[in-house]
Amino acid sequence: MLVLLHPGLRTTVQDLGRSGHLREGVPRSGAADRWAHALAQALVGNPPDAAGLEIVGGPVRFRCDDARVVALTGRDARLRGRGPLPSYTAVLARAGQELVIEGGDRCRFAYLAVSGGIAAGGVLGSLSAYVPAGLGPYPRALAAGDELPLAAPTMRAGGAGVGAAPLQYGGPLRAMRGPHTRRFDDRATRTFFAAEFGVRPDSDRMGLRLGGSRVAARAGEILTCGLIAGAVQVPQGGEPIVMLADHQTTGGYPVIATVIGADLGRAAQLVPGERVSFVEVDRADALAARRAMRLRVSAVA
């Protein structure tokens, strides 16, 4: 059993999300930074789609009833027992030992994996909490005193000490041209791939909202279209929105570009006030970057 003693600002159960339900109006949800989540799971011997905790705002305090190997990943996140413990490393949590997760100034999402993973029945094939619709076996932000059952450990105490290089955040986001580029003139497209945008404070798991430079579509809104994570919508005001894990499934704003899957975690981890730009890549670049990230996760041993 994993016992949450203090939940921080917002802690939810997440895995890699529920696929195949966009046509029913249900977003994939899952971890906002899928690569950080998958890497944490790999470090404790779990499959990438095992369920763990996604943490926004610390400190978070927890304990496990039995000895477990745990790992913390994410941007600017720290793990502490009686003293500092390394992130991106498999750490032994002794039975009943209280551990604390803290975040620095640029910590947006942190991920805790526990060997064995959280054990519960899924909803539409996933344990992920989609809070706006109340989906998931734990469909809300967790509260102090919540007890989460754990499956049998997949890694024993001897596996502690395995580490991985931390994921790197910052830098331009790689993006491909979107399906509605004809609705933007050449000047607007050049501006999008050359300008620097500021992250707005109303960004959330649904979308990364950007301000500053404006990119206007010459043809205005569309009737509607399906959306995927990474799609960059441009509303009438010209301030782009990058769709993230809890994005709506359809929308009427034209899509100027799509952030590639390998960089979606970096997009989600941006904090309000931070600056970001985009660089254009093609499909081959996107696939190569995705393969590289998958190899990085599978290489953890």
PDB file of C-alpha atoms in Angstrom:
ATOM      1  CA  MET A   1       0.000   0.000   0.000  1.00  0.00           C
ATOM      2  CA  LEU A   2       1.178   3.508  -0.847  1.00  0.00           C
ATOM      3  CA  VAL A   3      -0.122   6.013   1.702  1.00  0.00           C
ATOM      4  CA  LEU A   4      -0.264   9.685   0.767  1.00  0.00           C
ATOM      5  CA  LEU A   5       0.460  11.777   3.851  1.00  0.00           C
ATOM      6  CA  HIS A   6       0.436  15.196   2.173  1.00  0.00           C
ATOM      7  CA  PRO A   7      -0.716  15.605  -1.454  1.00  0.00           C
ATOM      8  CA  GLY A   8       0.968  18.890  -2.379  1.00  0.00           C
ATOM      9  CA  LEU A   9      -0.926  21.215  -4.672  1.00  0.00           C
ATOM     10  CA  ARG A  10      -2.289  18.549  -7.022  1.00  0.00           C
ATOM     11  CA  THR A  11      -1.376  14.876  -7.181  1.00  0.00           C
ATOM     12  CA  THR A  12      -3.178  12.445  -9.483  1.00  0.00           C
ATOM     13  CA  VAL A  13      -2.828   8.851 -10.643  1.00  0.00           C
ATOM     14  CA  GLN A  14      -1.620   8.673 -14.242  1.00  0.00           C
ATOM     15  CA  ASP A  15      -0.388   6.068 -16.704  1.00  0.00           C
ATOM     16  CA  LEU A  16       0.095   6.527 -20.453  1.00  0.00           C
ATOM     17  CA  GLY A  17      -3.586   7.258 -20.950  1.00  0.00           C
ATOM     18  CA  ARG A  18      -6.586   5.742 -22.687  1.00  0.00           C
ATOM     19  CA  SER A  19      -6.367   5.392 -26.459  1.00  0.00           C
ATOM     20  CA  GLY A  20      -9.058   4.763 -29.037  1.00  0.00           C
ATOM     21  CA  HIS A  21     -11.768   6.993 -27.551  1.00  0.00           C
ATOM     22  CA  LEU A  22     -11.255  10.365 -29.243  1.00  0.00           C
ATOM     23  CA  ARG A  23     -14.244   9.740 -31.521  1.00  0.00           C
ATOM     24  CA  GLU A  24     -16.347   9.380 -28.363  1.00  0.00           C
ATOM     25  CA  GLY A  25     -15.136  12.727 -27.030  1.00  0.00           C
ATOM     26  CA  VAL A  26     -12.747  11.223 -24.483  1.00  0.00           C
ATOM     27  CA  PRO A  27      -9.166  12.549 -24.590  1.00  0.00           C
ATOM     28  CA  ARG A  28      -6.224  10.260 -24.007  1.00  0.00           C
ATOM     29  CA  SER A  29      -5.167  12.052 -20.792  1.00  0.00           C
ATOM     30  CA  GLY A  30      -2.338  10.185 -19.038  1.00  0.00           C
ATOM     31  CA  ALA A  31       0.941  11.728 -17.972  1.00  0.00           C
ATOM     32  CA  ALA A  32       1.522  15.258 -19.271  1.00  0.00           C
ATOM     33  CA  ASP A  33       5.217  14.390 -19.674  1.00  0.00           C
ATOM     34  CA  ARG A  34       4.965  10.846 -21.019  1.00  0.00           C
ATOM     35  CA  TRP A  35       8.724  10.364 -21.309  1.00  0.00           C
ATOM     36  CA  ALA A  36       9.431  11.336 -17.707  1.00  0.00           C
ATOM     37  CA  HIS A  37       6.655   8.989 -16.600  1.00  0.00           C
ATOM     38  CA  ALA A  38       7.921   6.097 -18.729  1.00  0.00           C
ATOM     39  CA  LEU A  39      11.506   6.609 -17.554  1.00  0.00           C
ATOM     40  CA  ALA A  40      10.433   6.538 -13.895  1.00  0.00           C
ATOM     41  CA  GLN A  41       8.577   3.272 -14.494  1.00  0.00           C
ATOM     42  CA  ALA A  42      11.570   1.736 -16.261  1.00  0.00           C
ATOM     43  CA  LEU A  43      13.859   2.638 -13.369  1.00  0.00           C
ATOM     44  CA  VAL A  44      11.768   0.535 -10.950  1.00  0.00           C
ATOM     45  CA  GLY A  45      11.303  -2.378 -13.341  1.00  0.00           C
ATOM     46  CA  ASN A  46       7.729  -1.600 -14.395  1.00  0.00           C
ATOM     47  CA  PRO A  47       6.416  -1.507 -17.976  1.00  0.00           C
ATOM     48  CA  PRO A  48       6.106   2.035 -19.413  1.00  0.00           C
ATOM     49  CA  ASP A  49       2.309   1.988 -19.109  1.00  0.00           C
ATOM     50  CA  ALA A  50       2.235   1.180 -15.389  1.00  0.00           C
ATOM     51  CA  ALA A  51       0.423   3.706 -13.207  1.00  0.00           C
ATOM     52  CA  GLY A  52       2.216   6.105 -10.886  1.00  0.00           C
ATOM     53  CA  LEU A  53       1.730   9.558  -9.422  1.00  0.00           C
ATOM     54  CA  GLU A  54       1.875  12.854 -11.305  1.00  0.00           C
ATOM     55  CA  ILE A  55       2.721  15.678  -8.926  1.00  0.00           C
ATOM     56  CA  VAL A  56       2.114  19.405  -9.330  1.00  0.00           C
ATOM     57  CA  GLY A  57       3.465  21.529  -6.510  1.00  0.00           C
ATOM     58  CA  GLY A  58       5.141  20.170  -3.399  1.00  0.00           C
ATOM     59  CA  PRO A  59       5.976  19.167  -0.903  1.00  0.00           C
ATOM     60  CA  VAL A  60       4.376  15.732  -1.213  1.00  0.00           C
ATOM     61  CA  ARG A  61       4.895  13.219   1.611  1.00  0.00           C
ATOM     62  CA  PHE A  62       4.244   9.490   1.287  1.00  0.00           C
ATOM     63  CA  ARG A  63       5.208   6.088   2.635  1.00  0.00           C
ATOM     64  CA  CYS A  64       4.879   2.480   1.555  1.00  0.00           C
ATOM     65  CA  ASP A  65       3.714  -0.260   3.937  1.00  0.00           C
ATOM     66  CA  ASP A  66       6.366  -2.648   2.659  1.00  0.00           C
ATOM     67  CA  ALA A  67       9.853  -2.155   1.216  1.00  0.00           C
ATOM     68  CA  ARG A  68       9.656  -0.857  -2.354  1.00  0.00           C
ATOM     69  CA  VAL A  69      12.019   0.508  -4.973  1.00  0.00           C
ATOM     70  CA  VAL A  70      10.848   3.971  -6.046  1.00  0.00           C
ATOM     71  CA  ALA A  71      12.037   6.543  -8.583  1.00  0.00           C
ATOM     72  CA  LEU A  72      11.322  10.230  -9.129  1.00  0.00           C
ATOM     73  CA  THR A  73      11.660  11.982 -12.484  1.00  0.00           C
ATOM     74  CA  GLY A  74      10.539  15.282 -13.983  1.00  0.00           C
ATOM     75  CA  ARG A  75      11.869  18.784 -14.246  1.00  0.00           C
ATOM     76  CA  ASP A  76      13.641  20.278 -11.236  1.00  0.00           C
ATOM     77  CA  ALA A  77      12.165  17.703  -8.810  1.00  0.00           C
ATOM     78  CA  ARG A  78      13.904  16.363  -5.706  1.00  0.00           C
ATOM     79  CA  LEU A  79      13.403  13.360  -3.427  1.00  0.00           C
ATOM     80  CA  ARG A  80      14.292  13.424   0.269  1.00  0.00           C
ATOM     81  CA  GLY A  81      14.290  10.918   3.098  1.00  0.00           C
ATOM     82  CA  ARG A  82      16.359  11.779   6.139  1.00  0.00           C
ATOM     83  CA  GLY A  83      18.566  13.552   3.637  1.00  0.00           C
ATOM     84  CA  PRO A  84      18.645  14.215  -0.125  1.00  0.00           C
ATOM     85  CA  LEU A  85      18.085  11.232  -2.416  1.00  0.00           C
ATOM     86  CA  PRO A  86      18.920  11.202  -6.119  1.00  0.00           C
ATOM     87  CA  SER A  87      16.274  11.745  -8.800  1.00  0.00           C
ATOM     88  CA  TYR A  88      16.332   9.639 -11.972  1.00  0.00           C
ATOM     89  CA  THR A  89      17.616   6.792  -9.807  1.00  0.00           C
ATOM     90  CA  ALA A  90      16.011   3.676  -8.315  1.00  0.00           C
ATOM     91  CA  VAL A  91      15.918   4.218  -4.539  1.00  0.00           C
ATOM     92  CA  LEU A  92      14.957   1.751  -1.801  1.00  0.00           C
ATOM     93  CA  ALA A  93      12.059   2.983   0.336  1.00  0.00           C
ATOM     94  CA  ARG A  94      11.981   0.894   3.492  1.00  0.00           C
ATOM     95  CA  ALA A  95       8.681  -0.234   5.009  1.00  0.00           C
ATOM     96  CA  GLY A  96       7.052   2.707   6.739  1.00  0.00           C
ATOM     97  CA  GLN A  97       9.798   5.163   5.745  1.00  0.00           C
ATOM     98  CA  GLU A  98       8.465   8.649   5.046  1.00  0.00           C
ATOM     99  CA  LEU A  99       9.751  10.252   1.833  1.00  0.00           C
ATOM    100  CA  VAL A 100       9.247  13.787   0.593  1.00  0.00           C
ATOM    101  CA  ILE A 101       9.028  15.135  -2.955  1.00  0.00           C
ATOM    102  CA  GLU A 102       9.961  18.771  -3.481  1.00  0.00           C
ATOM    103  CA  GLY A 103      10.130  20.936  -6.569  1.00  0.00           C
ATOM    104  CA  GLY A 104      12.283  23.869  -7.603  1.00  0.00           C
ATOM    105  CA  ASP A 105      11.238  27.053  -9.399  1.00  0.00           C
ATOM    106  CA  ARG A 106      10.913  25.273 -12.749  1.00  0.00           C
ATOM    107  CA  CYS A 107       9.151  22.146 -11.531  1.00  0.00           C
ATOM    108  CA  ARG A 108       5.851  21.811 -13.392  1.00  0.00           C
ATOM    109  CA  PHE A 109       5.276  18.039 -13.275  1.00  0.00           C
ATOM    110  CA  ALA A 110       7.120  15.364 -11.277  1.00  0.00           C
ATOM    111  CA  TYR A 111       6.565  11.609 -11.568  1.00  0.00           C
ATOM    112  CA  LEU A 112       6.793   8.983  -8.855  1.00  0.00           C
ATOM    113  CA  ALA A 113       6.994   5.318  -9.807  1.00  0.00           C
ATOM    114  CA  VAL A 114       6.807   2.479  -7.298  1.00  0.00           C
ATOM    115  CA  SER A 115       7.956  -1.039  -8.135  1.00  0.00           C
ATOM    116  CA  GLY A 116       4.861  -3.052  -9.027  1.00  0.00           C
ATOM    117  CA  GLY A 117       2.802   0.008  -9.868  1.00  0.00           C
ATOM    118  CA  ILE A 118      -0.581   1.112  -8.576  1.00  0.00           C
ATOM    119  CA  ALA A 119      -3.081  -1.745  -8.756  1.00  0.00           C
ATOM    120  CA  ALA A 120      -6.705  -0.896  -9.583  1.00  0.00           C
ATOM    121  CA  GLY A 121      -9.309  -1.606 -12.214  1.00  0.00           C
ATOM    122  CA  GLY A 122      -9.007   0.683 -15.218  1.00  0.00           C
ATOM    123  CA  VAL A 123     -11.722   2.835 -16.769  1.00  0.00           C
ATOM    124  CA  LEU A 124     -11.799   2.630 -20.579  1.00  0.00           C
ATOM    125  CA  GLY A 125      -8.499   0.777 -20.418  1.00  0.00           C
ATOM    126  CA  SER A 126      -6.578   3.220 -18.213  1.00  0.00           C
ATOM    127  CA  LEU A 127      -6.011   4.157 -14.583  1.00  0.00           C
ATOM    128  CA  SER A 128      -5.408   7.782 -15.536  1.00  0.00           C
ATOM    129  CA  ALA A 129      -7.456  10.447 -13.807  1.00  0.00           C
ATOM    130  CA  TYR A 130      -9.304  12.712 -16.223  1.00  0.00           C
ATOM    131  CA  VAL A 131     -10.568  15.080 -13.573  1.00  0.00           C
ATOM    132  CA  PRO A 132     -12.893  17.274 -15.728  1.00  0.00           C
ATOM    133  CA  ALA A 133     -15.101  14.243 -16.513  1.00  0.00           C
ATOM    134  CA  GLY A 134     -14.453  12.255 -13.328  1.00  0.00           C
ATOM    135  CA  LEU A 135     -12.880   9.324 -15.193  1.00  0.00           C
ATOM    136  CA  GLY A 136     -10.527   6.802 -13.654  1.00  0.00           C
ATOM    137  CA  PRO A 137     -10.515   4.619 -10.536  1.00  0.00           C
ATOM    138  CA  TYR A 138      -9.132   7.694  -8.729  1.00  0.00           C
ATOM    139  CA  PRO A 139     -10.913  10.440 -10.708  1.00  0.00           C
ATOM    140  CA  ARG A 140      -9.838  13.401  -8.589  1.00  0.00           C
ATOM    141  CA  ALA A 141      -6.831  15.064  -7.073  1.00  0.00           C
ATOM    142  CA  LEU A 142      -5.638  12.815  -4.241  1.00  0.00           C
ATOM    143  CA  ALA A 143      -6.042  13.855  -0.620  1.00  0.00           C
ATOM    144  CA  ALA A 144      -4.071  13.290   2.566  1.00  0.00           C
ATOM    145  CA  GLY A 145      -4.757   9.824   3.908  1.00  0.00           C
ATOM    146  CA  ASP A 146      -5.536   8.231   0.528  1.00  0.00           C
ATOM    147  CA  GLU A 147      -4.264   4.656   0.352  1.00  0.00           C
ATOM    148  CA  LEU A 148      -3.358   3.210  -3.055  1.00  0.00           C
ATOM    149  CA  PRO A 149      -2.943  -0.565  -3.453  1.00  0.00           C
ATOM    150  CA  LEU A 150       0.261  -1.735  -5.089  1.00  0.00           C
ATOM    151  CA  ALA A 151       0.866  -4.790  -7.266  1.00  0.00           C
ATOM    152  CA  ALA A 152       3.594  -7.299  -6.407  1.00  0.00           C
ATOM    153  CA  PRO A 153       7.045  -5.684  -6.682  1.00  0.00           C
ATOM    154  CA  THR A 154       8.742  -6.032 -10.054  1.00  0.00           C
ATOM    155  CA  MET A 155      12.134  -5.058  -8.604  1.00  0.00           C
ATOM    156  CA  ARG A 156      13.684  -6.162  -5.320  1.00  0.00           C
ATOM    157  CA  ALA A 157      15.957  -4.158  -3.053  1.00  0.00           C
ATOM    158  CA  GLY A 158      19.010  -5.246  -5.038  1.00  0.00           C
ATOM    159  CA  GLY A 159      17.799  -3.201  -7.997  1.00  0.00           C
ATOM    160  CA  ALA A 160      18.224   0.065  -6.123  1.00  0.00           C
ATOM    161  CA  GLY A 161      20.979   2.271  -7.475  1.00  0.00           C
ATOM    162  CA  VAL A 162      20.098   1.969 -11.160  1.00  0.00           C
ATOM    163  CA  GLY A 163      20.129   5.448 -12.657  1.00  0.00           C
ATOM    164  CA  ALA A 164      19.475   7.278 -15.896  1.00  0.00           C
ATOM    165  CA  ALA A 165      20.615  10.611 -17.281  1.00  0.00           C
ATOM    166  CA  PRO A 166      18.017  13.281 -16.453  1.00  0.00           C
ATOM    167  CA  LEU A 167      15.807  14.459 -19.279  1.00  0.00           C
ATOM    168  CA  GLN A 168      16.823  17.845 -20.643  1.00  0.00           C
ATOM    169  CA  TYR A 169      14.299  20.658 -20.774  1.00  0.00           C
ATOM    170  CA  GLY A 170      14.383  24.028 -22.483  1.00  0.00           C
ATOM    171  CA  GLY A 171      15.281  24.968 -26.052  1.00  0.00           C
ATOM    172  CA  PRO A 172      13.047  25.255 -29.141  1.00  0.00           C
ATOM    173  CA  LEU A 173      10.167  22.829 -29.598  1.00  0.00           C
ATOM    174  CA  ARG A 174      10.330  20.826 -32.807  1.00  0.00           C
ATOM    175  CA  ALA A 175       7.134  21.010 -34.855  1.00  0.00           C
ATOM    176  CA  MET A 176       5.814  19.953 -38.245  1.00  0.00           C
ATOM    177  CA  ARG A 177       3.577  22.126 -40.380  1.00  0.00           C
ATOM    178  CA  GLY A 178      -0.061  21.533 -39.519  1.00  0.00           C
ATOM    179  CA  PRO A 179      -3.079  20.602 -41.654  1.00  0.00           C
ATOM    180  CA  HIS A 180      -4.282  24.192 -42.058  1.00  0.00           C
ATOM    181  CA  THR A 181      -1.128  25.985 -43.167  1.00  0.00           C
ATOM    182  CA  ARG A 182      -2.941  27.247 -46.280  1.00  0.00           C
ATOM    183  CA  ARG A 183      -5.084  29.373 -43.980  1.00  0.00           C
ATOM    184  CA  PHE A 184      -1.936  31.250 -42.922  1.00  0.00           C
ATOM    185  CA  ASP A 185       0.068  33.436 -45.286  1.00  0.00           C
ATOM    186  CA  ASP A 186       3.834  33.028 -45.592  1.00  0.00           C
ATOM    187  CA  ARG A 187       4.458  35.915 -43.221  1.00  0.00           C
ATOM    188  CA  ALA A 188       2.366  34.306 -40.452  1.00  0.00           C
ATOM    189  CA  THR A 189       4.103  30.961 -40.883  1.00  0.00           C
ATOM    190  CA  ARG A 190       7.552  32.577 -40.823  1.00  0.00           C
ATOM    191  CA  THR A 191       6.573  34.487 -37.687  1.00  0.00           C
ATOM    192  CA  PHE A 192       5.438  31.309 -35.945  1.00  0.00           C
ATOM    193  CA  PHE A 193       8.734  29.524 -36.617  1.00  0.00           C
ATOM    194  CA  ALA A 194      10.893  32.580 -35.856  1.00  0.00           C
ATOM    195  CA  ALA A 195       9.190  34.342 -32.943  1.00  0.00           C
ATOM    196  CA  GLU A 196       9.608  33.790 -29.235  1.00  0.00           C
ATOM    197  CA  PHE A 197       6.436  33.308 -27.191  1.00  0.00           C
ATOM    198  CA  GLY A 198       5.764  33.667 -23.480  1.00  0.00           C
ATOM    199  CA  VAL A 199       3.995  30.949 -21.495  1.00  0.00           C
ATOM    200  CA  ARG A 200       0.748  32.285 -20.045  1.00  0.00           C
ATOM    201  CA  PRO A 201      -0.276  31.553 -16.445  1.00  0.00           C
ATOM    202  CA  ASP A 202      -3.593  29.988 -17.524  1.00  0.00           C
ATOM    203  CA  SER A 203      -1.760  27.049 -19.140  1.00  0.00           C
ATOM    204  CA  ASP A 204      -2.781  23.666 -17.778  1.00  0.00           C
ATOM    205  CA  ARG A 205      -2.958  19.974 -18.678  1.00  0.00           C
ATOM    206  CA  MET A 206      -5.395  20.848 -21.445  1.00  0.00           C
ATOM    207  CA  GLY A 207      -3.181  23.278 -23.293  1.00  0.00           C
ATOM    208  CA  LEU A 208       0.006  25.337 -23.250  1.00  0.00           C
ATOM    209  CA  ARG A 209      -1.214  28.901 -23.827  1.00  0.00           C
ATOM    210  CA  LEU A 210       1.276  31.286 -25.412  1.00  0.00           C
ATOM    211  CA  GLY A 211       1.326  35.069 -25.575  1.00  0.00           C
ATOM    212  CA  GLY A 212       3.421  37.882 -26.962  1.00  0.00           C
ATOM    213  CA  SER A 213       3.895  37.381 -30.689  1.00  0.00           C
ATOM    214  CA  ARG A 214       0.651  37.032 -32.650  1.00  0.00           C
ATOM    215  CA  VAL A 215       0.030  34.758 -35.628  1.00  0.00           C
ATOM    216  CA  ALA A 216      -3.195  35.518 -37.495  1.00  0.00           C
ATOM    217  CA  ALA A 217      -4.956  33.178 -39.911  1.00  0.00           C
ATOM    218  CA  ARG A 218      -6.083  34.920 -43.086  1.00  0.00           C
ATOM    219  CA  ALA A 219      -9.072  32.614 -43.573  1.00  0.00           C
ATOM    220  CA  GLY A 220     -10.421  32.762 -40.007  1.00  0.00           C
ATOM    221  CA  GLU A 221     -11.925  29.881 -38.091  1.00  0.00           C
ATOM    222  CA  ILE A 222     -12.857  26.471 -39.503  1.00  0.00           C
ATOM    223  CA  LEU A 223     -16.089  24.578 -38.890  1.00  0.00           C
ATOM    224  CA  THR A 224     -14.434  21.941 -36.713  1.00  0.00           C
ATOM    225  CA  CYS A 225     -11.781  19.245 -36.867  1.00  0.00           C
ATOM    226  CA  GLY A 226     -10.379  16.449 -34.736  1.00  0.00           C
ATOM    227  CA  LEU A 227      -7.438  17.304 -32.503  1.00  0.00           C
ATOM    228  CA  ILE A 228      -4.439  15.391 -31.203  1.00  0.00           C
ATOM    229  CA  ALA A 229      -1.894  16.177 -28.520  1.00  0.00           C
ATOM    230  CA  GLY A 230       0.708  18.552 -29.953  1.00  0.00           C
ATOM    231  CA  ALA A 231      -1.670  20.335 -32.331  1.00  0.00           C
ATOM    232  CA  VAL A 232      -1.049  24.100 -32.230  1.00  0.00           C
ATOM    233  CA  GLN A 233      -4.343  25.955 -32.559  1.00  0.00           C
ATOM    234  CA  VAL A 234      -4.457  29.661 -33.365  1.00  0.00           C
ATOM    235  CA  PRO A 235      -7.581  31.461 -32.060  1.00  0.00           C
ATOM    236  CA  GLN A 236      -8.771  34.747 -33.534  1.00  0.00           C
ATOM    237  CA  GLY A 237      -6.548  36.716 -31.165  1.00  0.00           C
ATOM    238  CA  GLY A 238      -3.484  35.105 -32.764  1.00  0.00           C
ATOM    239  CA  GLU A 239      -1.999  33.623 -29.570  1.00  0.00           C
ATOM    240  CA  PRO A 240      -1.187  29.923 -30.136  1.00  0.00           C
ATOM    241  CA  ILE A 241      -2.332  27.075 -27.877  1.00  0.00           C
ATOM    242  CA  VAL A 242      -0.439  23.750 -27.865  1.00  0.00           C
ATOM    243  CA  MET A 243      -2.795  20.850 -27.104  1.00  0.00           C
ATOM    244  CA  LEU A 244      -1.608  18.707 -24.169  1.00  0.00           C
ATOM    245  CA  ALA A 245      -2.782  15.518 -22.441  1.00  0.00           C
ATOM    246  CA  ASP A 246      -6.305  16.657 -21.480  1.00  0.00           C
ATOM    247  CA  HIS A 247      -7.015  18.505 -24.748  1.00  0.00           C
ATOM    248  CA  GLN A 248     -10.507  18.691 -26.192  1.00  0.00           C
ATOM    249  CA  THR A 249     -11.119  16.200 -28.977  1.00  0.00           C
ATOM    250  CA  THR A 250     -12.402  18.691 -31.589  1.00  0.00           C
ATOM    251  CA  GLY A 251     -11.977  22.395 -32.213  1.00  0.00           C
ATOM    252  CA  GLY A 252     -12.738  25.186 -34.649  1.00  0.00           C
ATOM    253  CA  TYR A 253      -9.436  27.070 -34.576  1.00  0.00           C
ATOM    254  CA  PRO A 254      -7.014  26.396 -37.461  1.00  0.00           C
ATOM    255  CA  VAL A 255      -3.941  24.299 -36.652  1.00  0.00           C
ATOM    256  CA  ILE A 256      -0.728  25.896 -37.894  1.00  0.00           C
ATOM    257  CA  ALA A 257       1.673  23.193 -36.671  1.00  0.00           C
ATOM    258  CA  THR A 258       2.011  20.041 -34.558  1.00  0.00           C
ATOM    259  CA  VAL A 259       4.665  19.661 -31.874  1.00  0.00           C
ATOM    260  CA  ILE A 260       6.322  16.266 -32.330  1.00  0.00           C
ATOM    261  CA  GLY A 261       5.731  13.524 -29.772  1.00  0.00           C
ATOM    262  CA  ALA A 262       9.332  13.503 -28.582  1.00  0.00           C
ATOM    263  CA  ASP A 263       9.003  17.145 -27.473  1.00  0.00           C
ATOM    264  CA  LEU A 264       5.520  17.145 -25.955  1.00  0.00           C
ATOM    265  CA  GLY A 265       6.880  16.501 -22.473  1.00  0.00           C
ATOM    266  CA  ARG A 266       9.175  19.518 -22.802  1.00  0.00           C
ATOM    267  CA  ALA A 267       6.170  21.608 -23.848  1.00  0.00           C
ATOM    268  CA  ALA A 268       4.105  20.440 -20.876  1.00  0.00           C
ATOM    269  CA  GLN A 269       6.928  21.216 -18.438  1.00  0.00           C
ATOM    270  CA  LEU A 270       7.203  24.895 -19.399  1.00  0.00           C
ATOM    271  CA  VAL A 271       6.290  27.202 -16.514  1.00  0.00           C
ATOM    272  CA  PRO A 272       4.378  30.512 -16.706  1.00  0.00           C
ATOM    273  CA  GLY A 273       6.579  33.385 -17.812  1.00  0.00           C
ATOM    274  CA  GLU A 274       9.097  31.135 -19.536  1.00  0.00           C
ATOM    275  CA  ARG A 275       9.955  31.869 -23.175  1.00  0.00           C
ATOM    276  CA  VAL A 276       9.733  29.308 -25.976  1.00  0.00           C
ATOM    277  CA  SER A 277      10.154  29.142 -29.743  1.00  0.00           C
ATOM    278  CA  PHE A 278       9.510  26.554 -32.454  1.00  0.00           C
ATOM    279  CA  VAL A 279      11.724  25.017 -35.106  1.00  0.00           C
ATOM    280  CA  GLU A 280      10.334  23.301 -38.188  1.00  0.00           C
ATOM    281  CA  VAL A 281      11.122  19.621 -38.813  1.00  0.00           C
ATOM    282  CA  ASP A 282       9.745  16.996 -41.163  1.00  0.00           C
ATOM    283  CA  ARG A 283       8.157  13.577 -40.625  1.00  0.00           C
ATOM    284  CA  ALA A 284      11.474  11.716 -40.835  1.00  0.00           C
ATOM    285  CA  ASP A 285      12.924  13.942 -38.109  1.00  0.00           C
ATOM    286  CA  ALA A 286       9.857  13.358 -35.919  1.00  0.00           C
ATOM    287  CA  LEU A 287      10.043   9.579 -36.274  1.00  0.00           C
ATOM    288  CA  ALA A 288      13.789   9.523 -35.584  1.00  0.00           C
ATOM    289  CA  ALA A 289      13.314  11.621 -32.438  1.00  0.00           C
ATOM    290  CA  ARG A 290      10.560   9.297 -31.211  1.00  0.00           C
ATOM    291  CA  ARG A 291      12.743   6.224 -31.797  1.00  0.00           C
ATOM    292  CA  ALA A 292      15.576   7.845 -29.863  1.00  0.00           C
ATOM    293  CA  MET A 293      13.305   8.517 -26.866  1.00  0.00           C
ATOM    294  CA  ARG A 294      11.944   4.977 -26.905  1.00  0.00           C
ATOM    295  CA  LEU A 295      15.469   3.566 -27.000  1.00  0.00           C
ATOM    296  CA  ARG A 296      16.430   5.796 -24.075  1.00  0.00           C
ATOM    297  CA  VAL A 297      13.615   4.339 -21.967  1.00  0.00           C
ATOM    298  CA  SER A 298      14.210   0.732 -23.039  1.00  0.00           C
ATOM    299  CA  ALA A 299      17.972   1.036 -22.336  1.00  0.00           C
ATOM    300  CA  VAL A 300      17.376   1.495 -18.591  1.00  0.00           C
ATOM    301  CA  ALA A 301      18.446  -1.666 -16.804  1.00  0.00           C
TER     302      ALA A 301
END
